């Protein structure tokens, strides 16, 4: 993705890689992406580089999913300006509530400052859920502030961790597991919200 964003001659198809799933493609990121803000600084269109590059694949894919850092920076702004929907995973911990509120505000601010009216938060996915009083309080606060956007929580689940360690989706690794059922529910909820 660094080459895509910093080299005008590189098109999305040049850096897109197949995965083990026939219908899933990936543009990988490397540590060099940390240099992107410095390299892109002189470019007056630096905030829209990703959106501009992805116009070349418009209509070629059913869905494009970005995995962005929760921190605010040039990479995140590029992702937000290339996206329309934002799905925020929120750990069911006290401090995560502040981070979630800050990220929701950031999405609104970026949409307003850059004239991107289509950008909005569609779902909040409570993660790392354990049946504790604190986790239930955090879940309650999320549902109070975002009554229509909070999915069912995704609990800690060894099958999800194992799937990641094997480089597989949960449905390839353990389709019968509780982890697969939880993620299936979240995926269906996200699809219905579209």
Tab-separated table of C-alpha atoms in Angstrom:
chain	number	residue	atom	x	y	z
A	1	UNK	CA	0.000	0.000	0.000
A	2	UNK	CA	2.992	2.309	0.549
A	3	UNK	CA	3.955	1.962	-3.128
A	4	UNK	CA	0.341	2.500	-4.183
A	5	UNK	CA	0.140	5.740	-2.213
A	6	UNK	CA	3.567	7.159	-3.031
A	7	UNK	CA	4.270	6.144	-6.629
A	8	UNK	CA	1.991	7.651	-9.286
A	9	UNK	CA	2.741	4.839	-11.746
A	10	UNK	CA	1.558	2.079	-9.355
A	11	UNK	CA	-2.070	1.031	-9.819
A	12	UNK	CA	-4.141	-1.014	-7.339
A	13	UNK	CA	-3.934	-4.130	-9.520
A	14	UNK	CA	-0.123	-3.925	-9.383
A	15	UNK	CA	-0.080	-4.460	-5.613
A	16	UNK	CA	-3.190	-6.590	-5.068
A	17	UNK	CA	-2.397	-10.132	-3.953
A	18	UNK	CA	-4.603	-13.243	-4.008
A	19	UNK	CA	-5.352	-15.113	-0.793
A	20	UNK	CA	-6.330	-18.706	-0.090
A	21	UNK	CA	-9.947	-17.646	-0.664
A	22	UNK	CA	-10.806	-17.270	-4.334
A	23	UNK	CA	-12.957	-14.153	-3.808
A	24	UNK	CA	-10.720	-12.386	-1.266
A	25	UNK	CA	-7.849	-10.170	-2.383
A	26	UNK	CA	-5.411	-8.180	-0.290
A	27	UNK	CA	-3.172	-5.136	-0.571
A	28	UNK	CA	-0.593	-5.686	2.177
A	29	UNK	CA	1.070	-3.053	4.295
A	30	UNK	CA	4.614	-3.090	5.604
A	31	UNK	CA	6.528	-1.138	8.234
A	32	UNK	CA	7.593	1.346	5.563
A	33	UNK	CA	4.057	2.786	5.701
A	34	UNK	CA	5.278	4.677	8.787
A	35	UNK	CA	7.234	6.867	6.338
A	36	UNK	CA	4.108	7.765	4.352
A	37	UNK	CA	3.352	11.085	6.130
A	38	UNK	CA	6.881	12.333	5.468
A	39	UNK	CA	6.958	11.201	1.832
A	40	UNK	CA	3.457	12.563	1.107
A	41	UNK	CA	3.879	15.876	2.972
A	42	UNK	CA	4.650	18.003	-0.131
A	43	UNK	CA	1.596	16.679	-2.016
A	44	UNK	CA	-1.388	19.047	-1.646
A	45	UNK	CA	-3.733	16.082	-2.273
A	46	UNK	CA	-2.025	13.880	0.362
A	47	UNK	CA	-5.300	13.302	2.254
A	48	UNK	CA	-7.055	11.823	-0.780
A	49	UNK	CA	-4.344	9.647	-2.322
A	50	UNK	CA	-6.036	6.365	-1.396
A	51	UNK	CA	-9.484	7.481	-2.548
A	52	UNK	CA	-8.039	8.717	-5.844
A	53	UNK	CA	-6.164	5.450	-6.473
A	54	UNK	CA	-9.195	3.298	-5.673
A	55	UNK	CA	-11.329	5.004	-8.302
A	56	UNK	CA	-9.517	2.736	-10.786
A	57	UNK	CA	-11.155	-0.349	-9.241
A	58	UNK	CA	-14.613	1.162	-8.707
A	59	UNK	CA	-17.179	-1.553	-9.408
A	60	UNK	CA	-14.563	-4.301	-9.687
A	61	UNK	CA	-15.057	-5.523	-6.095
A	62	UNK	CA	-18.263	-6.030	-4.124
A	63	UNK	CA	-16.762	-4.631	-0.920
A	64	UNK	CA	-13.453	-3.054	0.005
A	65	UNK	CA	-12.465	-3.366	3.658
A	66	UNK	CA	-9.736	-1.250	5.233
A	67	UNK	CA	-7.997	-2.222	8.455
A	68	UNK	CA	-6.745	1.062	9.860
A	69	UNK	CA	-4.962	2.036	13.033
A	70	UNK	CA	-7.108	3.667	15.725
A	71	UNK	CA	-4.695	6.598	15.936
A	72	UNK	CA	-5.317	9.818	14.050
A	73	UNK	CA	-2.836	10.549	11.298
A	74	UNK	CA	-2.438	10.833	7.544
A	75	UNK	CA	-2.940	7.097	6.972
A	76	UNK	CA	-6.200	7.130	8.925
A	77	UNK	CA	-7.468	10.242	7.135
A	78	UNK	CA	-6.720	8.579	3.780
A	79	UNK	CA	-8.686	5.518	4.847
A	80	UNK	CA	-11.628	7.587	6.090
A	81	UNK	CA	-11.785	9.610	2.869
A	82	UNK	CA	-11.734	6.397	0.806
A	83	UNK	CA	-14.464	4.784	2.932
A	84	UNK	CA	-18.145	5.398	3.489
A	85	UNK	CA	-18.865	3.124	6.437
A	86	UNK	CA	-16.827	2.834	9.610
A	87	UNK	CA	-17.045	-0.209	11.871
A	88	UNK	CA	-15.330	0.265	15.203
A	89	UNK	CA	-14.211	-2.677	17.348
A	90	UNK	CA	-14.414	-1.631	21.001
A	91	UNK	CA	-12.781	-3.661	23.756
A	92	UNK	CA	-15.154	-3.989	26.688
A	93	UNK	CA	-12.837	-2.110	29.016
A	94	UNK	CA	-13.328	1.245	30.711
A	95	UNK	CA	-10.674	3.170	28.781
A	96	UNK	CA	-11.958	1.847	25.459
A	97	UNK	CA	-15.152	3.891	25.921
A	98	UNK	CA	-13.150	7.122	25.721
A	99	UNK	CA	-11.271	5.863	22.681
A	100	UNK	CA	-14.522	4.917	20.972
A	101	UNK	CA	-16.094	8.318	21.644
A	102	UNK	CA	-12.970	10.017	20.329
A	103	UNK	CA	-12.959	7.912	17.162
A	104	UNK	CA	-16.659	8.602	16.499
A	105	UNK	CA	-15.958	12.330	16.888
A	106	UNK	CA	-12.966	12.034	14.548
A	107	UNK	CA	-15.086	10.380	11.867
A	108	UNK	CA	-17.603	13.219	12.105
A	109	UNK	CA	-14.881	15.866	12.014
A	110	UNK	CA	-13.125	14.335	8.979
A	111	UNK	CA	-16.437	14.021	7.129
A	112	UNK	CA	-17.228	17.670	7.783
A	113	UNK	CA	-13.758	19.135	7.176
A	114	UNK	CA	-13.262	17.248	3.904
A	115	UNK	CA	-16.824	17.426	2.560
A	116	UNK	CA	-17.339	13.657	2.702
A	117	UNK	CA	-21.009	13.476	3.684
A	118	UNK	CA	-21.272	9.727	2.971
A	119	UNK	CA	-18.809	8.876	5.768
A	120	UNK	CA	-20.470	7.611	8.939
A	121	UNK	CA	-20.105	5.068	11.726
A	122	UNK	CA	-22.420	2.155	11.013
A	123	UNK	CA	-21.525	-0.420	13.674
A	124	UNK	CA	-19.698	-0.750	16.965
A	125	UNK	CA	-18.471	-4.266	17.721
A	126	UNK	CA	-17.789	-4.958	21.410
A	127	UNK	CA	-14.753	-7.257	21.597
A	128	UNK	CA	-12.776	-9.197	24.199
A	129	UNK	CA	-16.006	-9.624	26.109
A	130	UNK	CA	-16.014	-11.536	29.380
A	131	UNK	CA	-19.081	-11.879	31.567
A	132	UNK	CA	-17.979	-9.427	34.260
A	133	UNK	CA	-19.713	-6.473	35.861
A	134	UNK	CA	-17.301	-4.022	34.228
A	135	UNK	CA	-17.737	-5.524	30.753
A	136	UNK	CA	-21.520	-5.420	31.157
A	137	UNK	CA	-21.331	-1.777	32.281
A	138	UNK	CA	-19.233	-0.880	29.241
A	139	UNK	CA	-21.655	-2.748	26.992
A	140	UNK	CA	-24.571	-0.914	28.627
A	141	UNK	CA	-22.911	2.484	28.059
A	142	UNK	CA	-22.235	1.644	24.410
A	143	UNK	CA	-25.874	0.669	23.905
A	144	UNK	CA	-27.021	3.810	25.727
A	145	UNK	CA	-24.948	6.171	23.546
A	146	UNK	CA	-25.317	4.208	20.294
A	147	UNK	CA	-28.630	2.334	20.604
A	148	UNK	CA	-28.862	1.185	16.977
A	149	UNK	CA	-25.203	0.607	16.180
A	150	UNK	CA	-23.913	-1.888	18.748
A	151	UNK	CA	-23.650	-5.525	17.664
A	152	UNK	CA	-23.694	-8.487	20.003
A	153	UNK	CA	-20.365	-8.759	21.819
A	154	UNK	CA	-17.564	-10.969	20.569
A	155	UNK	CA	-16.225	-12.886	23.544
A	156	UNK	CA	-12.695	-14.103	24.031
A	157	UNK	CA	-12.487	-17.294	22.013
A	158	UNK	CA	-9.561	-19.623	21.469
A	159	UNK	CA	-10.799	-20.700	18.014
A	160	UNK	CA	-10.526	-17.118	16.750
A	161	UNK	CA	-6.950	-16.876	18.041
A	162	UNK	CA	-6.069	-20.259	16.555
A	163	UNK	CA	-7.486	-19.289	13.155
A	164	UNK	CA	-5.330	-16.155	13.122
A	165	UNK	CA	-2.228	-18.121	14.072
A	166	UNK	CA	-2.857	-20.490	11.144
A	167	UNK	CA	-3.505	-17.626	8.705
A	168	UNK	CA	-7.083	-18.785	8.121
A	169	UNK	CA	-10.535	-17.380	8.560
A	170	UNK	CA	-12.563	-18.722	11.452
A	171	UNK	CA	-14.833	-20.456	8.907
A	172	UNK	CA	-11.899	-22.316	7.392
A	173	UNK	CA	-10.374	-23.234	10.741
A	174	UNK	CA	-13.377	-24.006	12.971
A	175	UNK	CA	-16.703	-23.320	11.238
A	176	UNK	CA	-18.611	-25.130	14.000
A	177	UNK	CA	-17.082	-23.087	16.838
A	178	UNK	CA	-18.663	-20.469	19.064
A	179	UNK	CA	-16.168	-17.973	17.625
A	180	UNK	CA	-17.467	-18.629	14.102
A	181	UNK	CA	-21.056	-18.172	15.295
A	182	UNK	CA	-20.200	-14.853	16.976
A	183	UNK	CA	-18.373	-13.480	13.954
A	184	UNK	CA	-21.097	-14.741	11.612
A	185	UNK	CA	-23.640	-12.784	13.653
A	186	UNK	CA	-21.511	-9.631	13.424
A	187	UNK	CA	-20.994	-10.088	9.662
A	188	UNK	CA	-24.731	-10.542	9.074
A	189	UNK	CA	-25.522	-7.465	11.149
A	190	UNK	CA	-23.016	-5.395	9.177
A	191	UNK	CA	-24.447	-6.661	5.887
A	192	UNK	CA	-28.015	-5.795	6.971
A	193	UNK	CA	-26.888	-2.282	7.938
A	194	UNK	CA	-25.563	-1.633	4.431
